[in-house]
mmCIF file of C-alpha atoms in Angstrom:
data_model
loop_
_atom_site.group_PDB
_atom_site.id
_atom_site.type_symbol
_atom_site.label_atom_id
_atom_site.label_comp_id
_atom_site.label_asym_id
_atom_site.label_seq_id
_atom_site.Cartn_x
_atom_site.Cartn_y
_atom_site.Cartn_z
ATOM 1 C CA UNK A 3 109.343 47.926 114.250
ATOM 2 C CA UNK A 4 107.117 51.071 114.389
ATOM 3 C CA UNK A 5 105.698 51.225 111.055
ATOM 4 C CA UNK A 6 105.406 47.577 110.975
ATOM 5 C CA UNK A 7 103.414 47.875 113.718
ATOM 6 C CA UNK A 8 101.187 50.761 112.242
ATOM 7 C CA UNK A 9 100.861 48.805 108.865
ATOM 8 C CA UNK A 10 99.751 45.570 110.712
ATOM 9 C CA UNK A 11 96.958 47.515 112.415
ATOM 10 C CA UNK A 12 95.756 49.473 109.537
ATOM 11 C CA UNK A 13 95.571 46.268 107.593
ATOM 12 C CA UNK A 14 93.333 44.801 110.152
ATOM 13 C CA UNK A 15 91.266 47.939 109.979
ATOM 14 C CA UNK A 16 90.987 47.737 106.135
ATOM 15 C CA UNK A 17 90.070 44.082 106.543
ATOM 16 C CA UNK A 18 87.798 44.903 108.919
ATOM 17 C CA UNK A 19 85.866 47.511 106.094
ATOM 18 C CA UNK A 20 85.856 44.573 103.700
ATOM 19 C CA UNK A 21 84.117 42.281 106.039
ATOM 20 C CA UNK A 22 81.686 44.705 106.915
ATOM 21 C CA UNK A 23 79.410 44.142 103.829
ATOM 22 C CA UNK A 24 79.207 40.362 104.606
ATOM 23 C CA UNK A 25 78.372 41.256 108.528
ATOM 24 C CA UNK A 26 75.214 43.862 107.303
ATOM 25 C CA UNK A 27 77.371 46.470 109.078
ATOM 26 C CA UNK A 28 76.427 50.209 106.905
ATOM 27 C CA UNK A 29 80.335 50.909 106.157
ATOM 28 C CA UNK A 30 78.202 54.679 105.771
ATOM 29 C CA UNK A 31 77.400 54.146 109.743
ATOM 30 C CA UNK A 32 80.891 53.569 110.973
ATOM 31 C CA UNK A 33 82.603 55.631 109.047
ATOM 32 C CA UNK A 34 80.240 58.510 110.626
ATOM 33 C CA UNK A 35 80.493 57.061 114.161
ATOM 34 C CA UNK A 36 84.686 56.563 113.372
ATOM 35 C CA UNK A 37 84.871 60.619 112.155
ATOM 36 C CA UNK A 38 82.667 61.577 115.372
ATOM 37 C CA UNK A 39 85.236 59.764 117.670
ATOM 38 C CA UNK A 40 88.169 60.864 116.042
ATOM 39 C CA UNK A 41 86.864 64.782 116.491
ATOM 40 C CA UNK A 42 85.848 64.134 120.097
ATOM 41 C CA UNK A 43 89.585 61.939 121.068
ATOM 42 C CA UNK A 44 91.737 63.280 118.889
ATOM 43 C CA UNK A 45 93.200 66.412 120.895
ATOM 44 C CA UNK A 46 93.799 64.326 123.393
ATOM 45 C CA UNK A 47 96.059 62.738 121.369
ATOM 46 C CA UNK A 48 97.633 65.633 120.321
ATOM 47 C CA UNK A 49 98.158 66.755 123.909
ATOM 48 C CA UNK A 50 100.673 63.846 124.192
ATOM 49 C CA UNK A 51 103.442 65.102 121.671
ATOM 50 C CA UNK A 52 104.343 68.337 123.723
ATOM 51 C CA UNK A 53 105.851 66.360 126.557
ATOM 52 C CA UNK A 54 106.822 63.702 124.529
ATOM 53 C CA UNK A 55 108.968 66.232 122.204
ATOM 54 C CA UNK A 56 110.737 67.884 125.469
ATOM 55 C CA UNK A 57 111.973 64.795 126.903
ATOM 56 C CA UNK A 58 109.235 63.985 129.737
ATOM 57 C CA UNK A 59 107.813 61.046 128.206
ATOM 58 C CA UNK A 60 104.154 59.877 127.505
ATOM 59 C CA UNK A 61 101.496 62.540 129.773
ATOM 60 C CA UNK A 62 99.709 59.995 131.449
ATOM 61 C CA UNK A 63 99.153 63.356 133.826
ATOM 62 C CA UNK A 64 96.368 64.146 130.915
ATOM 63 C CA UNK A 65 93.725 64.175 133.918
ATOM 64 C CA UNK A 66 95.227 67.274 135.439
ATOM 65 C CA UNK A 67 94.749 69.223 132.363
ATOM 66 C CA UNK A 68 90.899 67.718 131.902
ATOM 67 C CA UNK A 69 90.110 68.462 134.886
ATOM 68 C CA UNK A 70 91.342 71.923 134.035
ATOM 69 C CA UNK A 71 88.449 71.792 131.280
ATOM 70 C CA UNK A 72 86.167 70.517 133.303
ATOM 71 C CA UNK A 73 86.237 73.337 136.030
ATOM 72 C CA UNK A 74 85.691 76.343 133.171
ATOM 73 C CA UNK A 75 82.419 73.744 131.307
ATOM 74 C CA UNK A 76 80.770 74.007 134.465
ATOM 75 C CA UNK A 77 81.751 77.234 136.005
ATOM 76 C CA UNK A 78 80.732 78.442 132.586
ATOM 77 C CA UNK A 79 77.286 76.475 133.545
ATOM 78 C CA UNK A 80 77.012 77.639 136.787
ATOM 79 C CA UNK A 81 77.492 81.503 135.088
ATOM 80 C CA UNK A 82 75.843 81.223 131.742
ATOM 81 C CA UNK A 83 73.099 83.243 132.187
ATOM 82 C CA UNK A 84 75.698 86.136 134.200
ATOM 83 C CA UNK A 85 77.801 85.610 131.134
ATOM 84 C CA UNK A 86 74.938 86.740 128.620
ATOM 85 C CA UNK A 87 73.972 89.456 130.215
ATOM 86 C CA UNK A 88 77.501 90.998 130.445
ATOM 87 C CA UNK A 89 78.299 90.520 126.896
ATOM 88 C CA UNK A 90 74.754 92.109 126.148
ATOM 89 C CA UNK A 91 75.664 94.947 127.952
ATOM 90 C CA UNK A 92 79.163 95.147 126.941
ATOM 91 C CA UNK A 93 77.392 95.094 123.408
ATOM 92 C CA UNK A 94 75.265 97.655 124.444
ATOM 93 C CA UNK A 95 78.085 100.197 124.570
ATOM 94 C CA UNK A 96 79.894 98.809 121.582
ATOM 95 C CA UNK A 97 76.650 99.679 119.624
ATOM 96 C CA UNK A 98 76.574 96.061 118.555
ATOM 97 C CA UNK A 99 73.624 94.227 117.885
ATOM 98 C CA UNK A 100 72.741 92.182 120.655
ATOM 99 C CA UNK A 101 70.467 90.078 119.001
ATOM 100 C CA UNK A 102 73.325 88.476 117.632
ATOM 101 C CA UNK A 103 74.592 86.964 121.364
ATOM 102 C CA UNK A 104 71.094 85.699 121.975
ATOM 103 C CA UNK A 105 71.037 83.507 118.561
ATOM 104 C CA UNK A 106 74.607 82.357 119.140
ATOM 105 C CA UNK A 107 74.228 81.932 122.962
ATOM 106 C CA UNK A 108 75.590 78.254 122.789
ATOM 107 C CA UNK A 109 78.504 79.451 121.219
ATOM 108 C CA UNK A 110 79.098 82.024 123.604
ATOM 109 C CA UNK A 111 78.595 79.838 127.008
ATOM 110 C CA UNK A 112 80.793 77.134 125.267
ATOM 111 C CA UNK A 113 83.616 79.926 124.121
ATOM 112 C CA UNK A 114 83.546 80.967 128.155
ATOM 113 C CA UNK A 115 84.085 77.463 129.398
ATOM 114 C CA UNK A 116 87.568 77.917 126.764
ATOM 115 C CA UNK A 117 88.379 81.199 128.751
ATOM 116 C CA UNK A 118 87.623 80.283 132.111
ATOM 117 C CA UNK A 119 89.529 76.477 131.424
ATOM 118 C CA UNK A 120 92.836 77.626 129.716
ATOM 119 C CA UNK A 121 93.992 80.195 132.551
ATOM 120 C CA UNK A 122 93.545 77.266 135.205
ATOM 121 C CA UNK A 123 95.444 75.084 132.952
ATOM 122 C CA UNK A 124 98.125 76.842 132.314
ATOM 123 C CA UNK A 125 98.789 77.441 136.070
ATOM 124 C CA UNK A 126 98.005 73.842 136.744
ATOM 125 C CA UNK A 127 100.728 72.672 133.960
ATOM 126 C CA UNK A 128 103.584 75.149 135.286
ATOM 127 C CA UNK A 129 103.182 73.613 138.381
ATOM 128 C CA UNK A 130 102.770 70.274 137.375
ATOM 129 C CA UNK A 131 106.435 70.589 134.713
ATOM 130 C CA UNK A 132 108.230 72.206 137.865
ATOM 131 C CA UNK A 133 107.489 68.892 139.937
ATOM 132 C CA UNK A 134 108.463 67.071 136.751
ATOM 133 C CA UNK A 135 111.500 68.745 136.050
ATOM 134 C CA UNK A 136 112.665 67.331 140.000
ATOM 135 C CA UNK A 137 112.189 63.561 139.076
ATOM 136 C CA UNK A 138 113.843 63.311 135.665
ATOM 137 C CA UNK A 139 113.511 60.106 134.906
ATOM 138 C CA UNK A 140 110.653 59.205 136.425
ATOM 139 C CA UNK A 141 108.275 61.621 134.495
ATOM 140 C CA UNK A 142 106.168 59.041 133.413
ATOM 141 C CA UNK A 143 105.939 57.272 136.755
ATOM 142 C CA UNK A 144 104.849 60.182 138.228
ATOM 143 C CA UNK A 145 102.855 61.606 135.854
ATOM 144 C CA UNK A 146 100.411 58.739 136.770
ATOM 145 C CA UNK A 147 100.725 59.810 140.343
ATOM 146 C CA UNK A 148 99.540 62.684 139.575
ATOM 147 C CA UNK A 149 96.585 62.221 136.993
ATOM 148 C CA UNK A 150 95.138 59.805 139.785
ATOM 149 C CA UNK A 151 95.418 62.247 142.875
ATOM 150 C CA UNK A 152 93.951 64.995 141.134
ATOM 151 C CA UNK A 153 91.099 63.407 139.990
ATOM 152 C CA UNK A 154 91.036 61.945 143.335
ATOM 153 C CA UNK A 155 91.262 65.515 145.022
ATOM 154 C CA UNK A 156 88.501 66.648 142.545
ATOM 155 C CA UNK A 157 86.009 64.128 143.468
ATOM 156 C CA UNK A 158 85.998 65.516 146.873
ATOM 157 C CA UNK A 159 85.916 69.538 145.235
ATOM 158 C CA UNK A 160 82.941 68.852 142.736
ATOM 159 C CA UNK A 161 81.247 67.957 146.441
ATOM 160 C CA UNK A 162 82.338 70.875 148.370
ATOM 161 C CA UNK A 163 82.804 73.491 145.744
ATOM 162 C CA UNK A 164 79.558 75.818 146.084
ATOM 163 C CA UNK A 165 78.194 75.760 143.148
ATOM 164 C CA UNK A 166 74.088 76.835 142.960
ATOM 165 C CA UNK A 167 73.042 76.116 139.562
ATOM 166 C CA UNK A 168 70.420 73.296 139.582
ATOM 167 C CA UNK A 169 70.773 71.722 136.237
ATOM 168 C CA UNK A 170 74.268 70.708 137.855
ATOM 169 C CA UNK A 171 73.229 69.524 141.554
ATOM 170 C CA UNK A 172 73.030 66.357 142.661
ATOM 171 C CA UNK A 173 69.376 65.103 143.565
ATOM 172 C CA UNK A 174 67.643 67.552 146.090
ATOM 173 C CA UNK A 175 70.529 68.156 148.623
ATOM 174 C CA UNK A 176 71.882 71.064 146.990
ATOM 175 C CA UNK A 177 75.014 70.421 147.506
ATOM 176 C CA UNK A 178 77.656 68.738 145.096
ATOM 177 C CA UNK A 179 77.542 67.922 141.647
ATOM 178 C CA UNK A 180 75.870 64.921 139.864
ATOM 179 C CA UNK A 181 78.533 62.697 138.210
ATOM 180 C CA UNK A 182 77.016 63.099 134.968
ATOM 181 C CA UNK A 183 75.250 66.703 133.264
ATOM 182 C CA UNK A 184 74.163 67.137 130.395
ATOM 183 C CA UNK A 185 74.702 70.643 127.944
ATOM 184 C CA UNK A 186 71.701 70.355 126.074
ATOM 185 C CA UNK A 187 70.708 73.915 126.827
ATOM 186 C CA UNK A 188 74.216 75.019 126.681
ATOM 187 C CA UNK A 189 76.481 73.727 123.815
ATOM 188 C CA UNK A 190 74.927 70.573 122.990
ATOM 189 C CA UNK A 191 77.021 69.697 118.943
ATOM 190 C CA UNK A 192 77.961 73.177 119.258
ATOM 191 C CA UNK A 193 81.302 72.208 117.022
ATOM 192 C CA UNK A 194 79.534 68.949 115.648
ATOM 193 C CA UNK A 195 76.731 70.792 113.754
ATOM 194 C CA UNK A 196 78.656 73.397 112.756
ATOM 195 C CA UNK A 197 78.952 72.880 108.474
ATOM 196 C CA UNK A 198 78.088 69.365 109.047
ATOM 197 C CA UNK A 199 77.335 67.140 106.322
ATOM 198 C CA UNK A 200 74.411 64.460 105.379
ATOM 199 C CA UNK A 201 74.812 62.158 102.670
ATOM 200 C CA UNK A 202 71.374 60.244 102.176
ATOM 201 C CA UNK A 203 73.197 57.095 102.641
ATOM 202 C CA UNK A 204 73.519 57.536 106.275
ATOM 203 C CA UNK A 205 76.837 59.376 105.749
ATOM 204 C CA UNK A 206 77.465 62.528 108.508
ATOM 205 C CA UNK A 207 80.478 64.346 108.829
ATOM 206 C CA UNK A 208 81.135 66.280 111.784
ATOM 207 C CA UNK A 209 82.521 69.093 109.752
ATOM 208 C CA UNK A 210 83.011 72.042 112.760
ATOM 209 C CA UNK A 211 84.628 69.634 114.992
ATOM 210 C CA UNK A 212 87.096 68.035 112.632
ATOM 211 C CA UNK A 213 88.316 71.646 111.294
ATOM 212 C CA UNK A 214 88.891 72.826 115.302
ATOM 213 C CA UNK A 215 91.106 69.689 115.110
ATOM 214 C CA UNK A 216 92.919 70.645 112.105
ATOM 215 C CA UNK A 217 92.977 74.364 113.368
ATOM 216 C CA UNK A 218 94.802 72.687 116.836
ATOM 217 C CA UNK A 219 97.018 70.703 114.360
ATOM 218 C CA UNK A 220 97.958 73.178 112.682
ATOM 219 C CA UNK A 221 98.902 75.643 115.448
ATOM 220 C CA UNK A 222 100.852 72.994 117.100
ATOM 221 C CA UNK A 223 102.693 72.282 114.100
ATOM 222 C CA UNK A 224 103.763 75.870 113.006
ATOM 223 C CA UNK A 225 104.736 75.704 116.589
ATOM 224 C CA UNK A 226 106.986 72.827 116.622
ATOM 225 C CA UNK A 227 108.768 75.624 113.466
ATOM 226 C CA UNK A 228 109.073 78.186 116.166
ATOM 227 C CA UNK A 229 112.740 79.337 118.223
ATOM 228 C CA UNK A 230 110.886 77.807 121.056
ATOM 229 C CA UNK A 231 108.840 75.081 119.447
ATOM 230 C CA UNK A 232 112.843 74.501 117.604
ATOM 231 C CA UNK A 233 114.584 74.322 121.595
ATOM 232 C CA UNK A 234 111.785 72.113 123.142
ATOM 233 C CA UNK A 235 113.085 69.737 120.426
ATOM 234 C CA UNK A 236 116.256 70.098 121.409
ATOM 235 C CA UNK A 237 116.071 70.100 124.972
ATOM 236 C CA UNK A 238 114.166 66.539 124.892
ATOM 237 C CA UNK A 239 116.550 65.039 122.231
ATOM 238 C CA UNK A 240 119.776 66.017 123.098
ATOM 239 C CA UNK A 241 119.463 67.975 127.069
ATOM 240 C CA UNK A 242 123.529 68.254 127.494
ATOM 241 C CA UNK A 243 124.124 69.931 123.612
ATOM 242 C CA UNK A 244 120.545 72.197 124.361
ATOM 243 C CA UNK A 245 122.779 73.465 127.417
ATOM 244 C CA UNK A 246 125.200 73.757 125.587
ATOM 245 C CA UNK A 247 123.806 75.858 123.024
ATOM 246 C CA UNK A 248 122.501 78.123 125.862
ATOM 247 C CA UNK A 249 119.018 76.428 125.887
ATOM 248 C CA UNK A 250 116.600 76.565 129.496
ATOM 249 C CA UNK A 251 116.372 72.740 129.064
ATOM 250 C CA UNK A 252 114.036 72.803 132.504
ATOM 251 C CA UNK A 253 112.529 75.759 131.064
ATOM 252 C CA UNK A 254 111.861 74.650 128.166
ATOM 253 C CA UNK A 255 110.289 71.129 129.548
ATOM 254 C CA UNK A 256 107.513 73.191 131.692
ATOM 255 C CA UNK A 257 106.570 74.997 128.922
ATOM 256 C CA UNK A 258 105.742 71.606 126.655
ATOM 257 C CA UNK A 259 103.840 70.539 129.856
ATOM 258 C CA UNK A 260 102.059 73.465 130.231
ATOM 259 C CA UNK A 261 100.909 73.227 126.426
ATOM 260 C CA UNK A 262 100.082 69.495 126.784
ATOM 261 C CA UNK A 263 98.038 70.815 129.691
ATOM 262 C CA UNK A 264 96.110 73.380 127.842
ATOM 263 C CA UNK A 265 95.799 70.898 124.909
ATOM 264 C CA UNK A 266 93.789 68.509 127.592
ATOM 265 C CA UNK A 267 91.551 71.330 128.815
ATOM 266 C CA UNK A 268 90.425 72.042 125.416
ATOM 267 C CA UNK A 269 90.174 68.240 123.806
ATOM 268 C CA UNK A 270 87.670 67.511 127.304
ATOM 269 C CA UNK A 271 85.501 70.811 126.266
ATOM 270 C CA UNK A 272 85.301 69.288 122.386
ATOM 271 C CA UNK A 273 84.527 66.073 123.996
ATOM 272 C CA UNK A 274 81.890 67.159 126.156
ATOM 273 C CA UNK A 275 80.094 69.078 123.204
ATOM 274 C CA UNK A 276 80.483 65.874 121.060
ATOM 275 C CA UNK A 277 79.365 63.286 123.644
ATOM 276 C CA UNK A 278 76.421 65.835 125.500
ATOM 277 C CA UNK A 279 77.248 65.452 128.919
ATOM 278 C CA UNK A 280 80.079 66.697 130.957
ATOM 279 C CA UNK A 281 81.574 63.598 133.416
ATOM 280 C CA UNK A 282 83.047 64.227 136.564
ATOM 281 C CA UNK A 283 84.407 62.319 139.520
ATOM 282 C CA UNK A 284 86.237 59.390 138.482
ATOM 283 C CA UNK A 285 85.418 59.341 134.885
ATOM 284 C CA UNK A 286 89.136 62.018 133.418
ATOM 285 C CA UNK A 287 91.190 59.054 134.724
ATOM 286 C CA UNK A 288 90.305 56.865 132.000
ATOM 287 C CA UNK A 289 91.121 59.090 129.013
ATOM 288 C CA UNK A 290 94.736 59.482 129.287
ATOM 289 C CA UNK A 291 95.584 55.878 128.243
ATOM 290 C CA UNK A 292 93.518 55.505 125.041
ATOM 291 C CA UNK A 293 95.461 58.775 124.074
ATOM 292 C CA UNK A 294 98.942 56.879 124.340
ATOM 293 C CA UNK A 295 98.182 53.952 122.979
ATOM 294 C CA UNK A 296 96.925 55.752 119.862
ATOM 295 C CA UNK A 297 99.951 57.870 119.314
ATOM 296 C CA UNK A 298 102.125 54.703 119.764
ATOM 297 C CA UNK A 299 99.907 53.096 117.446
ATOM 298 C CA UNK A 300 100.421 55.703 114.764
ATOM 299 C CA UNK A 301 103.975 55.274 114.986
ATOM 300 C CA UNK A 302 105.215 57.029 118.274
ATOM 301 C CA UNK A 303 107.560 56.064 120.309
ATOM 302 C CA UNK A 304 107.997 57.753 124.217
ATOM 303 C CA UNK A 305 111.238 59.677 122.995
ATOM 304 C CA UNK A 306 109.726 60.627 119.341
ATOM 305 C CA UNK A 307 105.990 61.647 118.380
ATOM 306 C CA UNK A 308 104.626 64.315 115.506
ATOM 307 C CA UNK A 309 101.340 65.292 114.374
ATOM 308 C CA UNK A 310 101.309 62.810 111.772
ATOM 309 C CA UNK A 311 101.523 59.648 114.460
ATOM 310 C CA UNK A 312 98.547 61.418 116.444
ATOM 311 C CA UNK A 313 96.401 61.706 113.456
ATOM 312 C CA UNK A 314 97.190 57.619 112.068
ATOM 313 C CA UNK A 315 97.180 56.719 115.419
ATOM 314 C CA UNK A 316 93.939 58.243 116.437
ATOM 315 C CA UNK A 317 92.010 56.831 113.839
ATOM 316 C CA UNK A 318 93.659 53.449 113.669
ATOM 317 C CA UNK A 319 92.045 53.332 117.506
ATOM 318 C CA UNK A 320 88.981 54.905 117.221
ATOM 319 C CA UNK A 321 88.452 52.442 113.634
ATOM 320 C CA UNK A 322 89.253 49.332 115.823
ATOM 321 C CA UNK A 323 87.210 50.320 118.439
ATOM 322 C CA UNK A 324 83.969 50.989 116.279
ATOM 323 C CA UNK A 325 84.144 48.430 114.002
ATOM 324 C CA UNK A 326 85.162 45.521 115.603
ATOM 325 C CA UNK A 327 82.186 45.046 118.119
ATOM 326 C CA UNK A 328 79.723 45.803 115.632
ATOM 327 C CA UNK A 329 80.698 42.757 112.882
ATOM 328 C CA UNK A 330 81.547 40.263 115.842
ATOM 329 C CA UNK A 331 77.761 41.230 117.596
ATOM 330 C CA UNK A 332 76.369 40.948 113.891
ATOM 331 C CA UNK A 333 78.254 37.259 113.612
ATOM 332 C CA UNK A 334 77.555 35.729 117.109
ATOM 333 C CA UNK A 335 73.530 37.534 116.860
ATOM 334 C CA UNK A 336 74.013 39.228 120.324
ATOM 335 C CA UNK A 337 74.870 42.920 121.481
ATOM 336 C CA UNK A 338 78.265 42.166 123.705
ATOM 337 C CA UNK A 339 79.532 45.797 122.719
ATOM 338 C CA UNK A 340 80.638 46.799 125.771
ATOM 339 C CA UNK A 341 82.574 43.455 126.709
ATOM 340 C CA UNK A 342 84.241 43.595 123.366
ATOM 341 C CA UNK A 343 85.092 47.520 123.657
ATOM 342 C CA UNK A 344 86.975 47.026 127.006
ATOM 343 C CA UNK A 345 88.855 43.766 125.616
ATOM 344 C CA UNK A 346 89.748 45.406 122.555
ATOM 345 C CA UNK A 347 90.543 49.123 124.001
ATOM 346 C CA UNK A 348 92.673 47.119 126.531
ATOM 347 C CA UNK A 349 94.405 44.598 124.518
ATOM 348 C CA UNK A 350 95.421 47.593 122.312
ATOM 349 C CA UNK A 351 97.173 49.942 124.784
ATOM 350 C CA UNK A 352 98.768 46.924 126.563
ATOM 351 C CA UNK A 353 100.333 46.372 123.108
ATOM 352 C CA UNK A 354 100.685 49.733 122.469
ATOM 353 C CA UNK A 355 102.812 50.402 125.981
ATOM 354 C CA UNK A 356 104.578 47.180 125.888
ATOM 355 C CA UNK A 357 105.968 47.209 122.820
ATOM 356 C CA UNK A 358 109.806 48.022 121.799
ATOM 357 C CA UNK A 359 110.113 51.379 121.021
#
C-alpha cells in the first residue's frame, strides 16, 4: 500500500512535467523553484525519522525545536555586530587575518545563530522526550500539545523578551518583535548562493543549500550505523527484546527526540536564509505537518521511516505543490495560487495522515 501510494503520486508529478509544455509553464522555472523548496523543507523532513525510528511516532512537536532556531537567528541578530568584534579580536591574538571575518561576515552571523540555536534545542528536546517517555502511547497526541503551547508561549516571549536591536522591533514602541524580519544584511542566500548554478535557460540550482542537506543526510544516516543509532532502532521496534538485550529503551527514546529537535532548529535557520525573512509568532505551527505528510508520502509509515522516504517524499510534495497551481492558473487565465496551494498542501497531508499504514 505504501509504494503504491508513492508511485501514484510520482506519476501525477511526471504527468504534471509533461503537461507543462502545453500550459507555457518553463519546466527550467519549476524545476529551480522545486530544488529551492526542497533545500529550504527538506530537514524538516528529516527531523521526523529520529522519533519515528525510536518508537514515538510522527514529531508533530517540530515547533518546539523551530522555535529553538528561531531564538539563536535573532539573538544572533540582536548580537551580530558584538559577535564580529569578538571573533576580530579573538583573531587578533590568533595572528589571523581579520580581513577574512569582515568579507565572510554573513557567514559568520548565520554560523552563530547554529551555535546559539543547537544548545537551546538540545535542552528543549531532553525535556520534551522525558514528558514523552510518561505518555507512551500518546506521543503523537501530545506532541501536538506541545508544538501549539510553545509557539503559543513564544508569541507572548518575542513581546516581552528585551531585545534592542531595531532592524527587529516592532514599529516605534521599542518593545517586541515584528512578526516578520528580514536577513538581508545578515545571511540573506547565505547557503543558496553558495556554488550555485545558472543555466541560460532559466535553470538555478541552489548548490550550497542542497549539499548542507546531503551533509545532514548523511550524518544522520552513518548515525542510524552507530551502537546507539543500532539501539534507537531497537528500542522503537521491538521495546520488550531492547530491554532485554540491556537497552535504555526510555533512554534511548529522549535521545531520538532530542536529535529530531536539533534537526528542527537547524532546517528553520536553512529556511530562513532560503526564504529572507525570519517568521515568528504563529507562523512554526504550520511547518510540522507538511513535514509528515511528505515522509508518508515517500513511503513512511508512523512505526517505519529512512532517509530515502524523506528525500522521495520531500520532493514528491514540494513538486505537487509548485507545479500544480502554476498549469491550472495558466489553463483557467487567472492567478488563484494561493487558493490552490492550501487545497492541494491540505488535501495531501489529510491523505498522507489518513491513510493505512
Amino acid at each position: 500500500m505504501k509504494n503504491l501510494t508513492s508511485i501514484i503520486i510520482a506519476s501525477f508529478v511526471i504527468i504534471l512535467f509533461i503537461a507543462a509544455p502545453f500550459f507555457d509553464v518553463s519546466i527550467n522555472k519549476s524545476l529551480s523553484n522545486i530544488l529551492v523548496r526542497f533545500g529550504m523543507n527538506g530537514i524538516f523532513v528529516l527531523a521526523m525519522i529520529p522519533m519515528i525510528q525510536s518508537g514515538c511516532g510522527l514529531n508533530f512537536g517540530l515547533p518546539l525545536g523551530i522555535l529553538s532556531g528561531l531564538l539563536g537567528a535573532t539573538l544572533s541578530i540582536e548580537f551580530n555586530a558584538e559577535i564580529l568584534n569578538w571573533l576580530i579580536i579573538f583573531s587578533r591574538g590568533l595572528n589571523f587575518n581579520e580581513d577574512f571575518i569582515m568579507l565572510h561576515h554573513e557567514a559568520v552571523i548565520f554560523s552563530s545563530a547554529f551555535f546559539i540555536a543547537v544548545p537551546i534545542a538540545i535542552i528543549s528536546g531532553w525535556l520534551y522526550g522525558i514528558l514523552l517517555n510518561t505518555v507512551k502511547g500518546s506521543e503523537m497526541m501530545i506532541s501536538i500539545y506541545i508544538g501549539f503551547s510553545a509557539v503559543s508561549f513564544m508569541c507572548m516571549a518575542w513581546l516581552l523578551i528585551p531585545y534592542k536591536n531595531p532592524v527587529m522591533m516592532l514599529g516605534y514602541s521599542g518593545k517586541g518583535l515584528r512578526s516578520t524580519i528580514s536577513v538581508e544584511n545578515f545571511w540573506l542566500h547565505v547557503l543558496n548562493d553558495s556554488l550555485s548554478i545558472n543555466i541560460n535557460e532559466g535553470l538555478y540550482i541552489p548548490t550550497g543549500m542542497l549539499i548542507f542537506f546531503m551533509i545532514i543526510a548523511l550524518l544522520l544516516w552513518l548515525f542510524t550505523k552507530t551502537k546507539t543509532g543500532t539501539e534507537i532502532l531497537i528500542a522503537g521496534s521491538n521495546p520488550d527484546y531492547a530491554r532485554a538485550s540491556g537497552v535504555n529503551v526510555n533512554h534511548m527514546r529522549i535521545i531520538s527526540v532530542i536529535i529530531s529537535n536539533v534537526l528542527a532548529a537547524v532546517g528553520i535557520l536553512v529556511y530562513e536564509q532560503s526564504f529572507g525573512f525570519i517568521q515568528l509568532y504563529n507562523a512554526p505551527f504550520l511547518m510540522a505537518l507538511p513535514a509528515a505528510a511528505s515522509i508518508l508520502i515517500g513511503g513512511a509509515s508512523v512505526n517505519k521511516a529512512n532517509i530515502f522516504n524523506a528525500v522521495i517524499g520531500t520532493f514528491l510534495f514540494q513538486s505537487i505543490l509548485t507545479m500544480t497551481p502554476l498549469i491550472i492558473n495558466s489553463a483557467v487565465q487567472s492567478d488563484i495560487s494561493d487558493v490552490i496551494r492550501i487545497i492541494i498542501s491540505n488535501g495531501i497531508i489529510l491523505y498522507a495522515l489518513t491513510r493505512k499504514k
